[in-house]
PDB file of C-alpha atoms in Angstrom:
ATOM      1  CA  UNK A 924       0.000   0.000   0.000  1.00 54.00           C
ATOM      2  CA  UNK A 925       1.259   3.317  -1.022  1.00 58.00           C
ATOM      3  CA  UNK A 926       0.756   6.438   1.059  1.00 59.00           C
ATOM      4  CA  UNK A 927       0.475   9.698  -0.770  1.00 57.00           C
ATOM      5  CA  UNK A 928       2.246  12.823   0.238  1.00 60.00           C
ATOM      6  CA  UNK A 929       0.298  15.917   0.687  1.00 62.00           C
ATOM      7  CA  UNK A 930       1.583  18.903  -1.174  1.00 60.00           C
ATOM      8  CA  UNK A 931       1.785  22.053   0.823  1.00 63.00           C
ATOM      9  CA  UNK A 932      -1.025  24.472   0.245  1.00 63.00           C
ATOM     10  CA  UNK A 933      -0.188  27.492  -1.890  1.00 62.00           C
ATOM     11  CA  UNK A 934      -0.097  30.675   0.138  1.00 66.00           C
ATOM     12  CA  UNK A 935      -3.195  32.752  -0.244  1.00 65.00           C
ATOM     13  CA  UNK A 936      -2.465  36.301  -1.362  1.00 63.00           C
ATOM     14  CA  UNK A 937      -5.139  38.816  -0.781  1.00 69.00           C
ATOM     15  CA  UNK A 938      -4.921  42.365  -2.014  1.00 73.00           C
ATOM     16  CA  UNK A 939      -6.520  45.167  -0.135  1.00 70.00           C
ATOM     17  CA  UNK A 940      -8.909  46.878  -2.542  1.00 69.00           C
ATOM     18  CA  UNK A 941      -8.552  50.138  -0.631  1.00 70.00           C
ATOM     19  CA  UNK A 942      -4.797  50.466  -1.086  1.00 70.00           C
ATOM     20  CA  UNK A 943      -3.616  52.398  -4.140  1.00 68.00           C
ATOM     21  CA  UNK A 944      -1.230  50.527  -6.402  1.00 66.00           C
ATOM     22  CA  UNK A 945       2.425  51.558  -6.210  1.00 69.00           C
ATOM     23  CA  UNK A 946       3.392  54.144  -8.801  1.00 67.00           C
ATOM     24  CA  UNK A 947       6.385  53.458 -10.974  1.00 62.00           C
ATOM     25  CA  UNK A 948       8.676  56.348 -10.209  1.00 62.00           C
ATOM     26  CA  UNK A 949      10.774  57.622 -13.076  1.00 62.00           C
ATOM     27  CA  UNK A 950      14.418  57.344 -12.190  1.00 67.00           C
ATOM     28  CA  UNK A 951      15.865  60.736 -11.295  1.00 69.00           C
ATOM     29  CA  UNK A 952      18.238  61.927 -13.984  1.00 71.00           C
ATOM     30  CA  UNK A 953      21.525  63.545 -13.023  1.00 71.00           C
ATOM     31  CA  UNK A 954      23.665  65.959 -14.981  1.00 68.00           C
ATOM     32  CA  UNK A 955      26.753  63.974 -15.864  1.00 70.00           C
ATOM     33  CA  UNK A 956      30.053  65.785 -15.548  1.00 76.00           C
ATOM     34  CA  UNK A 957      31.659  66.959 -18.784  1.00 81.00           C
ATOM     35  CA  UNK A 958      35.411  66.932 -19.440  1.00 78.00           C
ATOM     36  CA  UNK A 959      35.299  70.574 -20.490  1.00 81.00           C
ATOM     37  CA  UNK A 960      32.521  72.221 -18.451  1.00 77.00           C
ATOM     38  CA  UNK A 961      32.453  69.969 -15.402  1.00 78.00           C
ATOM     39  CA  UNK A 962      29.053  70.331 -13.710  1.00 77.00           C
ATOM     40  CA  UNK A 963      28.013  73.441 -15.659  1.00 77.00           C
ATOM     41  CA  UNK A 964      25.853  73.435 -18.796  1.00 75.00           C
ATOM     42  CA  UNK A 965      27.322  76.576 -20.334  1.00 79.00           C
ATOM     43  CA  UNK A 966      30.159  79.057 -20.099  1.00 74.00           C
ATOM     44  CA  UNK A 967      29.456  82.795 -20.079  1.00 79.00           C
ATOM     45  CA  UNK A 968      31.935  85.657 -20.231  1.00 76.00           C
ATOM     46  CA  UNK A 969      31.338  88.718 -18.064  1.00 60.00           C
ATOM     47  CA  UNK A 970      28.739  90.552 -20.167  1.00 60.00           C
ATOM     48  CA  UNK A 971      27.440  88.600 -23.130  1.00 55.00           C
ATOM     49  CA  UNK A 972      25.512  90.600 -25.702  1.00 55.00           C
ATOM     50  CA  UNK A 973      21.892  89.632 -26.234  1.00 56.00           C
ATOM     51  CA  UNK A 974      21.687  87.205 -29.127  1.00 49.00           C
ATOM     52  CA  UNK A 975      18.140  87.730 -30.283  1.00 63.00           C
ATOM     53  CA  UNK A 976      17.366  86.105 -33.625  1.00 80.00           C
ATOM     54  CA  UNK A 977      20.775  84.434 -33.740  1.00 87.00           C
ATOM     55  CA  UNK A 978      21.064  81.466 -36.093  1.00 92.00           C
ATOM     56  CA  UNK A 979      23.343  78.433 -36.025  1.00 94.00           C
ATOM     57  CA  UNK A 980      26.406  78.692 -38.248  1.00 94.00           C
ATOM     58  CA  UNK A 981      28.472  75.569 -38.986  1.00 94.00           C
ATOM     59  CA  UNK A 982      32.239  76.014 -38.869  1.00 94.00           C
ATOM     60  CA  UNK A 983      32.405  73.117 -41.359  1.00 90.00           C
ATOM     61  CA  UNK A 984      30.147  70.370 -42.644  1.00 84.00           C
ATOM     62  CA  UNK A 985      29.118  67.564 -40.323  1.00 82.00           C
ATOM     63  CA  UNK A 986      29.513  69.444 -37.054  1.00 82.00           C
ATOM     64  CA  UNK A 987      26.013  68.827 -35.705  1.00 85.00           C
ATOM     65  CA  UNK A 988      23.836  71.751 -36.816  1.00 91.00           C
ATOM     66  CA  UNK A 989      21.062  69.536 -38.197  1.00 88.00           C
ATOM     67  CA  UNK A 990      21.185  67.375 -35.060  1.00 86.00           C
ATOM     68  CA  UNK A 991      20.770  70.467 -32.838  1.00 90.00           C
ATOM     69  CA  UNK A 992      17.865  71.675 -34.964  1.00 91.00           C
ATOM     70  CA  UNK A 993      16.175  68.264 -34.765  1.00 86.00           C
ATOM     71  CA  UNK A 994      16.803  67.952 -31.005  1.00 87.00           C
ATOM     72  CA  UNK A 995      15.263  71.411 -30.490  1.00 90.00           C
ATOM     73  CA  UNK A 996      12.083  70.412 -32.340  1.00 89.00           C
ATOM     74  CA  UNK A 997      13.009  72.987 -34.996  1.00 90.00           C
ATOM     75  CA  UNK A 998      13.147  75.880 -32.517  1.00 92.00           C
ATOM     76  CA  UNK A 999      16.752  76.473 -33.570  1.00 93.00           C
ATOM     77  CA  UNK A1000      17.567  77.308 -37.163  1.00 91.00           C
ATOM     78  CA  UNK A1001      20.600  77.323 -39.435  1.00 92.00           C
ATOM     79  CA  UNK A1002      21.560  80.620 -41.013  1.00 88.00           C
ATOM     80  CA  UNK A1003      20.050  80.788 -44.510  1.00 85.00           C
ATOM     81  CA  UNK A1004      22.573  81.482 -47.272  1.00 80.00           C
ATOM     82  CA  UNK A1005      20.805  84.697 -48.302  1.00 82.00           C
ATOM     83  CA  UNK A1006      20.773  86.116 -44.728  1.00 80.00           C
ATOM     84  CA  UNK A1007      23.404  88.791 -44.314  1.00 77.00           C
ATOM     85  CA  UNK A1008      22.174  90.444 -41.109  1.00 82.00           C
ATOM     86  CA  UNK A1009      21.600  87.877 -38.356  1.00 86.00           C
ATOM     87  CA  UNK A1010      24.106  87.323 -35.583  1.00 91.00           C
ATOM     88  CA  UNK A1011      25.319  83.722 -35.376  1.00 93.00           C
ATOM     89  CA  UNK A1012      26.213  81.008 -32.912  1.00 94.00           C
ATOM     90  CA  UNK A1013      29.121  78.971 -34.253  1.00 96.00           C
ATOM     91  CA  UNK A1014      28.797  75.191 -34.158  1.00 96.00           C
ATOM     92  CA  UNK A1015      32.028  73.168 -34.255  1.00 96.00           C
ATOM     93  CA  UNK A1016      33.384  69.817 -33.164  1.00 94.00           C
ATOM     94  CA  UNK A1017      36.365  69.369 -30.871  1.00 94.00           C
ATOM     95  CA  UNK A1018      38.508  68.116 -33.770  1.00 94.00           C
ATOM     96  CA  UNK A1019      41.820  70.018 -34.053  1.00 95.00           C
ATOM     97  CA  UNK A1020      41.100  71.617 -37.449  1.00 96.00           C
ATOM     98  CA  UNK A1021      37.611  72.722 -36.346  1.00 96.00           C
ATOM     99  CA  UNK A1022      39.014  74.256 -33.154  1.00 96.00           C
ATOM    100  CA  UNK A1023      41.657  76.134 -35.188  1.00 97.00           C
ATOM    101  CA  UNK A1024      39.006  77.547 -37.529  1.00 97.00           C
ATOM    102  CA  UNK A1025      36.798  78.452 -34.575  1.00 97.00           C
ATOM    103  CA  UNK A1026      39.697  80.220 -32.857  1.00 97.00           C
ATOM    104  CA  UNK A1027      40.365  82.275 -36.005  1.00 97.00           C
ATOM    105  CA  UNK A1028      36.706  83.263 -36.346  1.00 97.00           C
ATOM    106  CA  UNK A1029      36.376  84.184 -32.659  1.00 96.00           C
ATOM    107  CA  UNK A1030      39.491  86.374 -32.861  1.00 96.00           C
ATOM    108  CA  UNK A1031      37.893  88.272 -35.745  1.00 95.00           C
ATOM    109  CA  UNK A1032      34.510  88.368 -33.890  1.00 93.00           C
ATOM    110  CA  UNK A1033      32.790  87.905 -37.274  1.00 93.00           C
ATOM    111  CA  UNK A1034      32.422  85.105 -39.803  1.00 93.00           C
ATOM    112  CA  UNK A1035      34.067  85.316 -43.214  1.00 91.00           C
ATOM    113  CA  UNK A1036      30.651  86.479 -44.486  1.00 90.00           C
ATOM    114  CA  UNK A1037      30.521  89.312 -41.915  1.00 91.00           C
ATOM    115  CA  UNK A1038      28.065  87.877 -39.370  1.00 92.00           C
ATOM    116  CA  UNK A1039      28.568  88.924 -35.752  1.00 92.00           C
ATOM    117  CA  UNK A1040      29.444  85.903 -33.577  1.00 93.00           C
ATOM    118  CA  UNK A1041      27.476  85.843 -30.317  1.00 92.00           C
ATOM    119  CA  UNK A1042      28.046  82.286 -29.113  1.00 93.00           C
ATOM    120  CA  UNK A1043      29.638  78.909 -29.640  1.00 95.00           C
ATOM    121  CA  UNK A1044      28.434  75.307 -29.437  1.00 95.00           C
ATOM    122  CA  UNK A1045      31.173  72.681 -29.276  1.00 95.00           C
ATOM    123  CA  UNK A1046      30.252  69.072 -29.987  1.00 93.00           C
ATOM    124  CA  UNK A1047      32.526  66.305 -28.705  1.00 92.00           C
ATOM    125  CA  UNK A1048      33.852  64.398 -31.711  1.00 90.00           C
ATOM    126  CA  UNK A1049      34.834  61.282 -29.748  1.00 91.00           C
ATOM    127  CA  UNK A1050      33.957  59.550 -26.452  1.00 90.00           C
ATOM    128  CA  UNK A1051      37.137  60.548 -24.585  1.00 92.00           C
ATOM    129  CA  UNK A1052      39.004  63.773 -25.299  1.00 93.00           C
ATOM    130  CA  UNK A1053      42.754  64.041 -24.858  1.00 94.00           C
ATOM    131  CA  UNK A1054      44.211  66.483 -22.319  1.00 95.00           C
ATOM    132  CA  UNK A1055      45.521  68.632 -25.180  1.00 96.00           C
ATOM    133  CA  UNK A1056      42.049  68.780 -26.778  1.00 95.00           C
ATOM    134  CA  UNK A1057      40.397  69.678 -23.469  1.00 94.00           C
ATOM    135  CA  UNK A1058      42.960  72.451 -22.892  1.00 95.00           C
ATOM    136  CA  UNK A1059      42.543  73.878 -26.419  1.00 96.00           C
ATOM    137  CA  UNK A1060      38.749  73.634 -26.171  1.00 94.00           C
ATOM    138  CA  UNK A1061      38.732  75.586 -22.902  1.00 94.00           C
ATOM    139  CA  UNK A1062      40.947  78.268 -24.472  1.00 95.00           C
ATOM    140  CA  UNK A1063      38.665  78.589 -27.498  1.00 96.00           C
ATOM    141  CA  UNK A1064      35.553  78.680 -25.279  1.00 93.00           C
ATOM    142  CA  UNK A1065      36.957  81.581 -23.253  1.00 92.00           C
ATOM    143  CA  UNK A1066      37.129  83.577 -26.509  1.00 94.00           C
ATOM    144  CA  UNK A1067      33.343  83.318 -26.969  1.00 93.00           C
ATOM    145  CA  UNK A1068      30.755  85.465 -25.239  1.00 90.00           C
ATOM    146  CA  UNK A1069      28.715  82.363 -24.466  1.00 92.00           C
ATOM    147  CA  UNK A1070      29.490  78.692 -25.068  1.00 93.00           C
ATOM    148  CA  UNK A1071      27.811  75.318 -24.707  1.00 94.00           C
ATOM    149  CA  UNK A1072      29.142  71.779 -24.995  1.00 93.00           C
ATOM    150  CA  UNK A1073      27.291  68.793 -26.403  1.00 92.00           C
ATOM    151  CA  UNK A1074      28.873  65.536 -25.174  1.00 90.00           C
ATOM    152  CA  UNK A1075      29.676  62.517 -27.319  1.00 88.00           C
ATOM    153  CA  UNK A1076      26.444  60.694 -28.060  1.00 86.00           C
ATOM    154  CA  UNK A1077      27.207  57.386 -29.773  1.00 83.00           C
ATOM    155  CA  UNK A1078      23.698  57.038 -31.186  1.00 79.00           C
ATOM    156  CA  UNK A1079      24.275  60.213 -33.245  1.00 75.00           C
ATOM    157  CA  UNK A1080      27.370  58.774 -34.938  1.00 73.00           C
ATOM    158  CA  UNK A1081      26.885  55.017 -34.790  1.00 74.00           C
ATOM    159  CA  UNK A1082      24.164  52.896 -36.390  1.00 75.00           C
ATOM    160  CA  UNK A1083      22.123  52.454 -33.224  1.00 72.00           C
ATOM    161  CA  UNK A1084      18.706  53.475 -32.067  1.00 76.00           C
ATOM    162  CA  UNK A1085      18.772  56.448 -29.767  1.00 73.00           C
ATOM    163  CA  UNK A1086      16.996  56.788 -26.452  1.00 77.00           C
ATOM    164  CA  UNK A1087      13.475  58.179 -26.144  1.00 78.00           C
ATOM    165  CA  UNK A1088      14.993  61.481 -25.023  1.00 84.00           C
ATOM    166  CA  UNK A1089      18.444  63.026 -25.048  1.00 87.00           C
ATOM    167  CA  UNK A1090      20.513  63.095 -21.829  1.00 89.00           C
ATOM    168  CA  UNK A1091      19.771  65.888 -19.355  1.00 89.00           C
ATOM    169  CA  UNK A1092      22.953  67.833 -20.247  1.00 89.00           C
ATOM    170  CA  UNK A1093      21.935  67.974 -23.912  1.00 90.00           C
ATOM    171  CA  UNK A1094      18.353  68.983 -23.142  1.00 91.00           C
ATOM    172  CA  UNK A1095      19.503  71.766 -20.791  1.00 91.00           C
ATOM    173  CA  UNK A1096      22.095  73.057 -23.259  1.00 93.00           C
ATOM    174  CA  UNK A1097      19.557  73.133 -26.083  1.00 93.00           C
ATOM    175  CA  UNK A1098      17.022  74.902 -23.851  1.00 92.00           C
ATOM    176  CA  UNK A1099      19.625  77.578 -23.008  1.00 91.00           C
ATOM    177  CA  UNK A1100      20.576  77.995 -26.675  1.00 92.00           C
ATOM    178  CA  UNK A1101      16.896  78.391 -27.610  1.00 92.00           C
ATOM    179  CA  UNK A1102      16.444  80.978 -24.862  1.00 88.00           C
ATOM    180  CA  UNK A1103      19.493  82.862 -26.136  1.00 84.00           C
ATOM    181  CA  UNK A1104      18.234  82.909 -29.733  1.00 84.00           C
ATOM    182  CA  UNK A1105      14.706  84.141 -29.048  1.00 79.00           C
TER     183      UNK A1105
END
């Protein structure tokens, strides 16, 4: 004769109908430190001139102007070719040749086309900048009235799907640039 074993009873879980379900809290986002700006989003000289109606001006092709325009939901705009009056915010990468061109333009305080330069956006061109690049970038930034840095974002350069929203540093920088141009 075989005796059967009793299986333990499953625990009974009862939910209180009067207790609200737990809310999924969105993880708090922190401003990551940047190699150039540290914990700041922008750099401002003593008395920057107002930059109303300023447009983005690429120092060279492929520096990130279209990405900034897209990330701003088209609130930022590139300088149209026929525009000869608007002040501009230079956009350059941290590549050596782009920094050299940016330095030359900032010394002149105007573009080759005669546009007044009122700001600078530098876009990291690689994940980790060398000490020499960081030093040169800081020097060039100090020549601008106002400057912002956009960190290396692999999904902008690599074939990968980007996040639902840009990192906090990028969103804050773009918001400040928009505020400066309106």
